[in-house]
Short mmCIF file of C-alpha atoms in Angstrom, two decimals:
data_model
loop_
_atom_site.label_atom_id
_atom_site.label_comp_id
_atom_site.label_asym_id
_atom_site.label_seq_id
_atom_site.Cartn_x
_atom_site.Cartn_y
_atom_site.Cartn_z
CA UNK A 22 -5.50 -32.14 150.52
CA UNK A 23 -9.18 -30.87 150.24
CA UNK A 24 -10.03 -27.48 150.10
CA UNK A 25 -12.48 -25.16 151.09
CA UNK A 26 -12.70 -24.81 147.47
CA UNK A 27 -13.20 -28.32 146.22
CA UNK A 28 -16.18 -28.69 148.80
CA UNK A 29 -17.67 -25.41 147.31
CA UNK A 30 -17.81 -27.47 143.90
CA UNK A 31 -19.01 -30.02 144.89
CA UNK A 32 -21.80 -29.15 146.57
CA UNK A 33 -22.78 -26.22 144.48
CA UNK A 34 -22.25 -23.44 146.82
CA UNK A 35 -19.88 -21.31 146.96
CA UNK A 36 -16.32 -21.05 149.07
CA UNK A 37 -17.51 -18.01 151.51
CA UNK A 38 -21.14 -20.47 152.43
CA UNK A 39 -18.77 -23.00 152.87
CA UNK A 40 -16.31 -21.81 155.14
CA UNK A 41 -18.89 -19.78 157.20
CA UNK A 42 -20.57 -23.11 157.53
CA UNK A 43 -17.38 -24.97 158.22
CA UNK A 44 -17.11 -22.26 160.95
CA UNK A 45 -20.67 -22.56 162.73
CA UNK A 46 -21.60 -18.99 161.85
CA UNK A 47 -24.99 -18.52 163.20
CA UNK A 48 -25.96 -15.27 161.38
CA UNK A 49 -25.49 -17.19 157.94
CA UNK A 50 -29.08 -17.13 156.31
CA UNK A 51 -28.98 -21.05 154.43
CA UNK A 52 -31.80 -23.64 154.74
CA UNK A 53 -30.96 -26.09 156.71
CA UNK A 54 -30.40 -28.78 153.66
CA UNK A 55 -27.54 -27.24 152.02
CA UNK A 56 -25.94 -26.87 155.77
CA UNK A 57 -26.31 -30.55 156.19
CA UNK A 58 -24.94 -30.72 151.96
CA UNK A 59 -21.60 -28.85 152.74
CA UNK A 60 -21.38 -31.16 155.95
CA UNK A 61 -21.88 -34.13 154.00
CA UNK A 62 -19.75 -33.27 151.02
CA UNK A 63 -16.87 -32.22 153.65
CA UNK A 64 -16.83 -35.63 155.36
CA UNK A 65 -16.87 -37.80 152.41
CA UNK A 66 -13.88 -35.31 150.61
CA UNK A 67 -12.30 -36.18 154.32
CA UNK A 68 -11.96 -32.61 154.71
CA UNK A 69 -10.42 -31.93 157.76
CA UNK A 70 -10.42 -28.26 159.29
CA UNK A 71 -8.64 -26.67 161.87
CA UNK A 72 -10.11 -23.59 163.68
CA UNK A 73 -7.09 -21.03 164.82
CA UNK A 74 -9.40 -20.80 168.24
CA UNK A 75 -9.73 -24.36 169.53
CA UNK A 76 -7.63 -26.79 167.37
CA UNK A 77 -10.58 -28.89 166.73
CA UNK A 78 -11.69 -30.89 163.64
CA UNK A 79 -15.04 -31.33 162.33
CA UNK A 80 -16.00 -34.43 163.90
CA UNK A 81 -18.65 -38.01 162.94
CA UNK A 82 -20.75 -38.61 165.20
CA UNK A 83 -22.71 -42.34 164.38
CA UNK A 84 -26.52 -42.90 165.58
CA UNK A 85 -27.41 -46.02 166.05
CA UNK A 86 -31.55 -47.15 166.68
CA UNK A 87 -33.12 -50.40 168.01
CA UNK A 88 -36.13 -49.00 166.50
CA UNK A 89 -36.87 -49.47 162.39
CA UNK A 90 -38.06 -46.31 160.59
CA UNK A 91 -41.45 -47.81 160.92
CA UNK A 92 -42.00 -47.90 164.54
CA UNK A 93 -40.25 -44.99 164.88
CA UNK A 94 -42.54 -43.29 162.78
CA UNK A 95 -45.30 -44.76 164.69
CA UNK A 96 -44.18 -43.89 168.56
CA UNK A 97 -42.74 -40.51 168.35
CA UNK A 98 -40.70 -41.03 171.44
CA UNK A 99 -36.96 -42.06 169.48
CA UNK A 100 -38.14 -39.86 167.03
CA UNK A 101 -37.71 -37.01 169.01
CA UNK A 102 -34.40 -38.45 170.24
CA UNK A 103 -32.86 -38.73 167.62
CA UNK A 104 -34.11 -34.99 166.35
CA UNK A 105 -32.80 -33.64 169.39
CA UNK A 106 -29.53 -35.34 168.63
CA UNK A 107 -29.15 -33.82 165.05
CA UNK A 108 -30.17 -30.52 165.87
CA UNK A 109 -27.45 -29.83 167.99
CA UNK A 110 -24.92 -31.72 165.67
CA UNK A 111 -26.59 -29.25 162.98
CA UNK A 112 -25.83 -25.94 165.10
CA UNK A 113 -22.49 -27.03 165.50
CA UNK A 114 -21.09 -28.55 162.36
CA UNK A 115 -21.07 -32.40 163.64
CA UNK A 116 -21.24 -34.50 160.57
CA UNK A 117 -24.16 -36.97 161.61
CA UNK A 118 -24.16 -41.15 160.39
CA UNK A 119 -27.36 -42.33 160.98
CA UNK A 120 -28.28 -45.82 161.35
CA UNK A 121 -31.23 -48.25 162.31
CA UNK A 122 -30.58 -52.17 163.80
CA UNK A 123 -32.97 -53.30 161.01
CA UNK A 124 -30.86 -51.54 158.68
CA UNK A 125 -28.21 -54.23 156.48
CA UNK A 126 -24.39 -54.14 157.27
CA UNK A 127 -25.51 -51.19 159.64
CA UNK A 128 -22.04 -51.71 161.90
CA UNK A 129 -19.81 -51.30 158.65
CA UNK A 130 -21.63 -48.03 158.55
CA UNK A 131 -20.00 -47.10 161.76
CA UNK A 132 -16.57 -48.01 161.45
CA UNK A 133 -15.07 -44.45 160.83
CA UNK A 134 -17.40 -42.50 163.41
CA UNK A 135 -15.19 -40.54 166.13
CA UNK A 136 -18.58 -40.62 169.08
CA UNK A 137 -21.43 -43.19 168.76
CA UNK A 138 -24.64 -42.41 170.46
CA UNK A 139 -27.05 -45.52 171.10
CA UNK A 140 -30.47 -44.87 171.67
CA UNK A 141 -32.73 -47.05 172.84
CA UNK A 142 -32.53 -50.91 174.47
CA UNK A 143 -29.52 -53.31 173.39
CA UNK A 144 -28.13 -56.67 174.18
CA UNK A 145 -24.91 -57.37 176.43
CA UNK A 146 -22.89 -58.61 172.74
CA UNK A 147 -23.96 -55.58 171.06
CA UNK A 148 -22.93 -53.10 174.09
CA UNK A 149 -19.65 -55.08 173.79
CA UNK A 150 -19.50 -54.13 169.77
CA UNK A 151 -20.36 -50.99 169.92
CA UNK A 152 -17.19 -50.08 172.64
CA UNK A 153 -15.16 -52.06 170.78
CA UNK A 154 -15.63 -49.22 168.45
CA UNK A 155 -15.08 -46.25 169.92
CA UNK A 156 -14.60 -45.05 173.87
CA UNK A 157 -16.27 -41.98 172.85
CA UNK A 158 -19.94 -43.20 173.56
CA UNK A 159 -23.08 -42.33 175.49
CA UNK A 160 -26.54 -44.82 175.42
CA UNK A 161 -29.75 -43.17 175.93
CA UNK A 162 -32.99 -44.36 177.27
CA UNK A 163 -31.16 -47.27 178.25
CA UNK A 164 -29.48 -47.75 182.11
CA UNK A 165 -26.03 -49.54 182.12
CA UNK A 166 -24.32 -50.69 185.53
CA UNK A 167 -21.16 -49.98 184.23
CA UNK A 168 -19.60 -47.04 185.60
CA UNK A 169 -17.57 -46.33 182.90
CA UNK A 170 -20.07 -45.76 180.30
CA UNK A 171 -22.17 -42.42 180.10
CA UNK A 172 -26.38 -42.95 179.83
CA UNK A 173 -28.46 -40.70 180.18
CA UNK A 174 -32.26 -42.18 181.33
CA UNK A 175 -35.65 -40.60 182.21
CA UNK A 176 -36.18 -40.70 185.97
CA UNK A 177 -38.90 -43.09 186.09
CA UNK A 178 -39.34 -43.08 190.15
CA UNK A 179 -39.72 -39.57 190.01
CA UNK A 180 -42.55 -40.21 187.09
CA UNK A 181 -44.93 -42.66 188.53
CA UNK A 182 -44.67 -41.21 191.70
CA UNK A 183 -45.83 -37.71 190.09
CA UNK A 184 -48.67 -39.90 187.77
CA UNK A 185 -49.51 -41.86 191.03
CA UNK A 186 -50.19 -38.90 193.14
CA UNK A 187 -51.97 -36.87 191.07
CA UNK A 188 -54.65 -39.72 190.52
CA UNK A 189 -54.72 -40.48 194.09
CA UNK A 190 -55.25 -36.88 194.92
CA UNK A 191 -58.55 -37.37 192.52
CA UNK A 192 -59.97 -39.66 194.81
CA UNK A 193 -58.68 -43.52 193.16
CA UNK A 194 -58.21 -46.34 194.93
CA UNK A 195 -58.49 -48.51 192.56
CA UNK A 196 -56.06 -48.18 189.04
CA UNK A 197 -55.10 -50.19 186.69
CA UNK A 198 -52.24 -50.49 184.59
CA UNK A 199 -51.40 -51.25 180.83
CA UNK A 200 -47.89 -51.72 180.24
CA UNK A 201 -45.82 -53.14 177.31
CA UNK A 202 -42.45 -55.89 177.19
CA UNK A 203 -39.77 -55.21 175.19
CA UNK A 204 -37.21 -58.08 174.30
CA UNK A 205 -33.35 -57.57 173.12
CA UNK A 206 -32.00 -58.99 170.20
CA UNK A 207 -30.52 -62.04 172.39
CA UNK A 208 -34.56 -62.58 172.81
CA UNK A 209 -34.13 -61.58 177.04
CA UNK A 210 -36.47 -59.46 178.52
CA UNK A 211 -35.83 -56.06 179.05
CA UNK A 212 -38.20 -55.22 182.21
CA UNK A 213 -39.84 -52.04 182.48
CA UNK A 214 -39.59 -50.50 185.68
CA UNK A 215 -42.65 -48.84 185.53
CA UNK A 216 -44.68 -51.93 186.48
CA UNK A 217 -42.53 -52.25 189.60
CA UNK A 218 -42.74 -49.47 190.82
CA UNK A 219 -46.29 -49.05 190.19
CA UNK A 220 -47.07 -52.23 191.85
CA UNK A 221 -44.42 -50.45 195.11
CA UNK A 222 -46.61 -47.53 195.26
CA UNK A 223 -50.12 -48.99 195.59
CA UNK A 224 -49.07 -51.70 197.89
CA UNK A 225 -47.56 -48.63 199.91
CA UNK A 226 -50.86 -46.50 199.70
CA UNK A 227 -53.41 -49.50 199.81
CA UNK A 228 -54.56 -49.11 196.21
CA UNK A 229 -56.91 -52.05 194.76
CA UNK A 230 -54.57 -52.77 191.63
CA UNK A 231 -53.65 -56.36 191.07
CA UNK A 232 -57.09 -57.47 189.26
CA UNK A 233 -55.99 -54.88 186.57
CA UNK A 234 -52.48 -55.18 185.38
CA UNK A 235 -52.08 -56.40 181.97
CA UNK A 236 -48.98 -56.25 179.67
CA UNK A 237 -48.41 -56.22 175.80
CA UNK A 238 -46.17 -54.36 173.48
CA UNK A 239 -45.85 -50.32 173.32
CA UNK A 240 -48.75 -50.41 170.34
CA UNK A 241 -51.95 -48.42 169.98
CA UNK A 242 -53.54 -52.16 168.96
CA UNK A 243 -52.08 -53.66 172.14
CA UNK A 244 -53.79 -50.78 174.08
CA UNK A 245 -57.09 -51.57 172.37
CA UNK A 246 -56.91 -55.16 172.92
CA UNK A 247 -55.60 -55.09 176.35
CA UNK A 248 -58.47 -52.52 177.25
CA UNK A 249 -61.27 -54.78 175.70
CA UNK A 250 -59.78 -57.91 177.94
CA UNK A 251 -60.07 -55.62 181.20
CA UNK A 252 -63.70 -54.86 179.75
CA UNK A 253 -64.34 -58.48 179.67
CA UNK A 254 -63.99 -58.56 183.82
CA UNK A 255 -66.36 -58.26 186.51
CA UNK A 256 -65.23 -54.84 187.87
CA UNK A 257 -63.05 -51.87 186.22
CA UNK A 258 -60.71 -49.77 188.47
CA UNK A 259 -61.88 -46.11 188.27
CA UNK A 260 -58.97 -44.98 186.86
CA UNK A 261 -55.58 -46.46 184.25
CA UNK A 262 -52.09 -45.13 184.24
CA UNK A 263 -50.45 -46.77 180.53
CA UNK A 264 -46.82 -47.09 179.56
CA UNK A 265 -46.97 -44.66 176.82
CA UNK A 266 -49.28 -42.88 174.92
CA UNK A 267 -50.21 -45.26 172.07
CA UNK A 268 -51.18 -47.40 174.67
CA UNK A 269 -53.43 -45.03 175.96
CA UNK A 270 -54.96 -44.24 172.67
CA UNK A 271 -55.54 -47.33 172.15
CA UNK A 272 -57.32 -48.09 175.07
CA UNK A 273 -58.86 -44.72 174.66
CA UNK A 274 -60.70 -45.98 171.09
CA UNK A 275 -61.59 -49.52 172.79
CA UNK A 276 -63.78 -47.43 175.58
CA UNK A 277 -65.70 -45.29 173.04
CA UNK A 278 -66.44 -48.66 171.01
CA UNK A 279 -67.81 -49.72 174.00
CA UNK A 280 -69.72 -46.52 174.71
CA UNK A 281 -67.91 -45.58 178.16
CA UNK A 282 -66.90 -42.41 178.53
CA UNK A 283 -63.59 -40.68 179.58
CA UNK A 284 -63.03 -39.44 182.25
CA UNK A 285 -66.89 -39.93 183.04
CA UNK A 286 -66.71 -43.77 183.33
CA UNK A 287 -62.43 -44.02 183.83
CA UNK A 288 -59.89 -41.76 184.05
CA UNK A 289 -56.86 -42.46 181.60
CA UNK A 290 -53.38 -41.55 181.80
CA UNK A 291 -50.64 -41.73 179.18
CA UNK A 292 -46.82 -41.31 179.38
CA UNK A 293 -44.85 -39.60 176.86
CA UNK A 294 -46.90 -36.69 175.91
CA UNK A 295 -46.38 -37.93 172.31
CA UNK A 296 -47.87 -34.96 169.72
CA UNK A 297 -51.26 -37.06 169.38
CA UNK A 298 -52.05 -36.98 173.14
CA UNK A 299 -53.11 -33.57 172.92
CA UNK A 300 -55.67 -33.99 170.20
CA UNK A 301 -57.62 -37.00 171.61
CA UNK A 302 -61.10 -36.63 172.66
CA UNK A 303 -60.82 -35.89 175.26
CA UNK A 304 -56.91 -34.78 175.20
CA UNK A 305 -54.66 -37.21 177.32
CA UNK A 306 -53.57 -36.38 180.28
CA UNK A 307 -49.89 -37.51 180.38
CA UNK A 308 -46.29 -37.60 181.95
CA UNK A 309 -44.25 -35.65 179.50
CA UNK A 310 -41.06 -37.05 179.01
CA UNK A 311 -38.10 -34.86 177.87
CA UNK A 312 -37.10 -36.76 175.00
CA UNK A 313 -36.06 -34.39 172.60
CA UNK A 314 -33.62 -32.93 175.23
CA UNK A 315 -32.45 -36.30 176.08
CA UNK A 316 -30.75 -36.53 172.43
CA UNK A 317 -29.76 -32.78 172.59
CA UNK A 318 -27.95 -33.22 175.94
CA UNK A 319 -26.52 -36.63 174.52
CA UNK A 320 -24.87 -35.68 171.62
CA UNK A 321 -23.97 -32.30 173.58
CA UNK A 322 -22.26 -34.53 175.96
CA UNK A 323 -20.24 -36.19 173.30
CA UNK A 324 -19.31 -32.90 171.66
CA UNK A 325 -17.23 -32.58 175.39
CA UNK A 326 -16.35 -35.94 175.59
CA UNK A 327 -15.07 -35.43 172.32
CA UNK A 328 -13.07 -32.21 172.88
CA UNK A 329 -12.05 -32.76 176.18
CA UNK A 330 -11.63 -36.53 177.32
CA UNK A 331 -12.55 -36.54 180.68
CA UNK A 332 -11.89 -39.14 183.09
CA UNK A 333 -15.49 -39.84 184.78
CA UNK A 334 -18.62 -41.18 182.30
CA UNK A 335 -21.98 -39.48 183.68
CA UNK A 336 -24.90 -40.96 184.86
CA UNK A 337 -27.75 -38.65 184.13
CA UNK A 338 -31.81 -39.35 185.15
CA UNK A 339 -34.21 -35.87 183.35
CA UNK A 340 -36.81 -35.23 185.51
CA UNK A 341 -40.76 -36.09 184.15
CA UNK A 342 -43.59 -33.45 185.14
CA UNK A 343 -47.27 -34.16 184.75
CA UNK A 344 -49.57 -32.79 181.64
CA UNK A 345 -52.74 -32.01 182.96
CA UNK A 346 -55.08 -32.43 180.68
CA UNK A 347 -58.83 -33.38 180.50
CA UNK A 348 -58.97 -37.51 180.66
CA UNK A 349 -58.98 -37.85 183.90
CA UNK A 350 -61.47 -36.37 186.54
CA UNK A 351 -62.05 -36.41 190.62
CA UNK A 352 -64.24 -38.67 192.24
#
């Protein structure tokens, strides 16, 4: 059987670190590294520790991504998920597997996790693999019908609604929109509900829209190439609402190559609030999506899930509120 002692040699610290560690003591001054070493070392020693207050072992929790390290280092969005997601498995001694789609053999990886949290958009077979797994499971930014499986989304009604009134409440009647399509790995489309209800809202307030909807991928170069194809038309809407912020950027650098001005000429909005939107010139006005807290409150859930096996999966939508920022002006 392992012992406190053999994971203190192994990792180099010694047996007090790790067993205040092991215990989640707070007030212990280590850098976050060697917490994550002793966690590490623990797991793969299959070190197995029972606290005289709860009965509970130190648990694996497996991450899985759509996203490759690339994009994910290029849209900040699952980035934040998935820090939110291993800060609170940090704080509370949750040894963390981490794995990407694009990454080989990435399901053998995840074989021996007790929770699996699933971030991002995924095909009906690969749903089905990952409960064959394990029951203990939660998707995230991602809505499943199913009632027995947890999610927990961004509340995308409440969003545009908030985006959509704030630019109506400028003075526009006529917006456009740049969106992006995202496909699973059986090659379906996964629809993004922003462009309906978009589309629902100016019909309902007699906006002039449908001359300006265009649709790419979630790409600073798709925003730049989608904005220079709406500069190629006869008329511009006075102001854009994008999918997400690299969207807007791009479409952001394709008006100053063309020497318009924002919000002089259009008014741009972004969603996300990414940490680039607030360094643009001008900075972006955005919907801020709570992304970091949607992997803190996911892998918080599990932790329950985890310790107390309830009965009834959750369903949770986190509010979006507006970032007011200097892109887009009154008319």
């Amino acid at each position: 059987m392992t012992t406190i002692k053999d994971i203190a040699a192994e990792a180099g610290v010694s047996p007090a670190t790790v067993s205040r560690i092991l215990n989640n003591d707070t007030t212990l001054n280590v850098s976050p590294e060697t917490r994550q070493k002793v966690l590490d070392t623990a797991h793969a020693m299959h070190y197995k520790k029972k606290s005289r207050a709860s009965n509970k072992s130190v648990y694996t929790l497996g991450i899985v991504q759509w996203f490759s390290p690339q994009q994910e280092m290029e849209d900040n969005y699952y980035l934040l998920i998935r820090q939110g997601i291993e800060d609170f498995c940090m704080q509370n001694c949750i040894h963390v597997v981490r794995t990407y789609k694009a990454d080989l053999n990435y399901i053998d990886a995840l074989k021996n996790v007790d929770a699996l949290i699933c971030v991002g958009k995924f095909s009906t077979d690969e749903i089905s693999k990952f409960r064959a797994m394990t029951s203990n499971i939660i998707f995230l930014d991602m809505p499943i019908e199913d009632i027995t499986v947890s999610t927990i989304t961004l509340d995308f009604p409440q969003a545009m609604e908030t985006g959509l009134n704030y630019l109506t409440s400028l003075g526009h009647t006529s917006i456009g929109f740049l969106g992006g399509k995202e496909y699973l790995a059986d090659q379906k489309l996964f629809p993004d509900v922003r462009k309906s209800l978009f589309i629902k809202y100016c019909k309902a307030h007699g906006l002039t829209y449908e001359p300006y909807i265009l649709e790419e991928t979630f790409t600073t170069e798709s925003g730049y190439q989608m904005m220079n194809r709406l500069l190629e038309q006869e008329t511009l809407p006075t102001a854009l609402i994008a999918s997400s912020d690299p969207i807007a950027i791009g479409a952001l650098r394709a008006l100053n190559d063309k020497g318009l001005r924002v919000p002089d000429d259009i008014s741009l909005m972004g969603f996300d609030d990414t940490s680039l939107s607030s360094f643009t010139a001008p900075p972006l006005t955005t919907i801020h999506a709570p992304a970091y807290d949607m992997g803190n409150f996911g892998a918080n859930i599990l932790f329950h899930i985890l310790k107390n096996q309830p009965a009834t999966a959750l369903k949770i939508q986190l509010p979006c509120k507006l970032m007011e920022r200097q892109s887009c002006r009154k008319i």
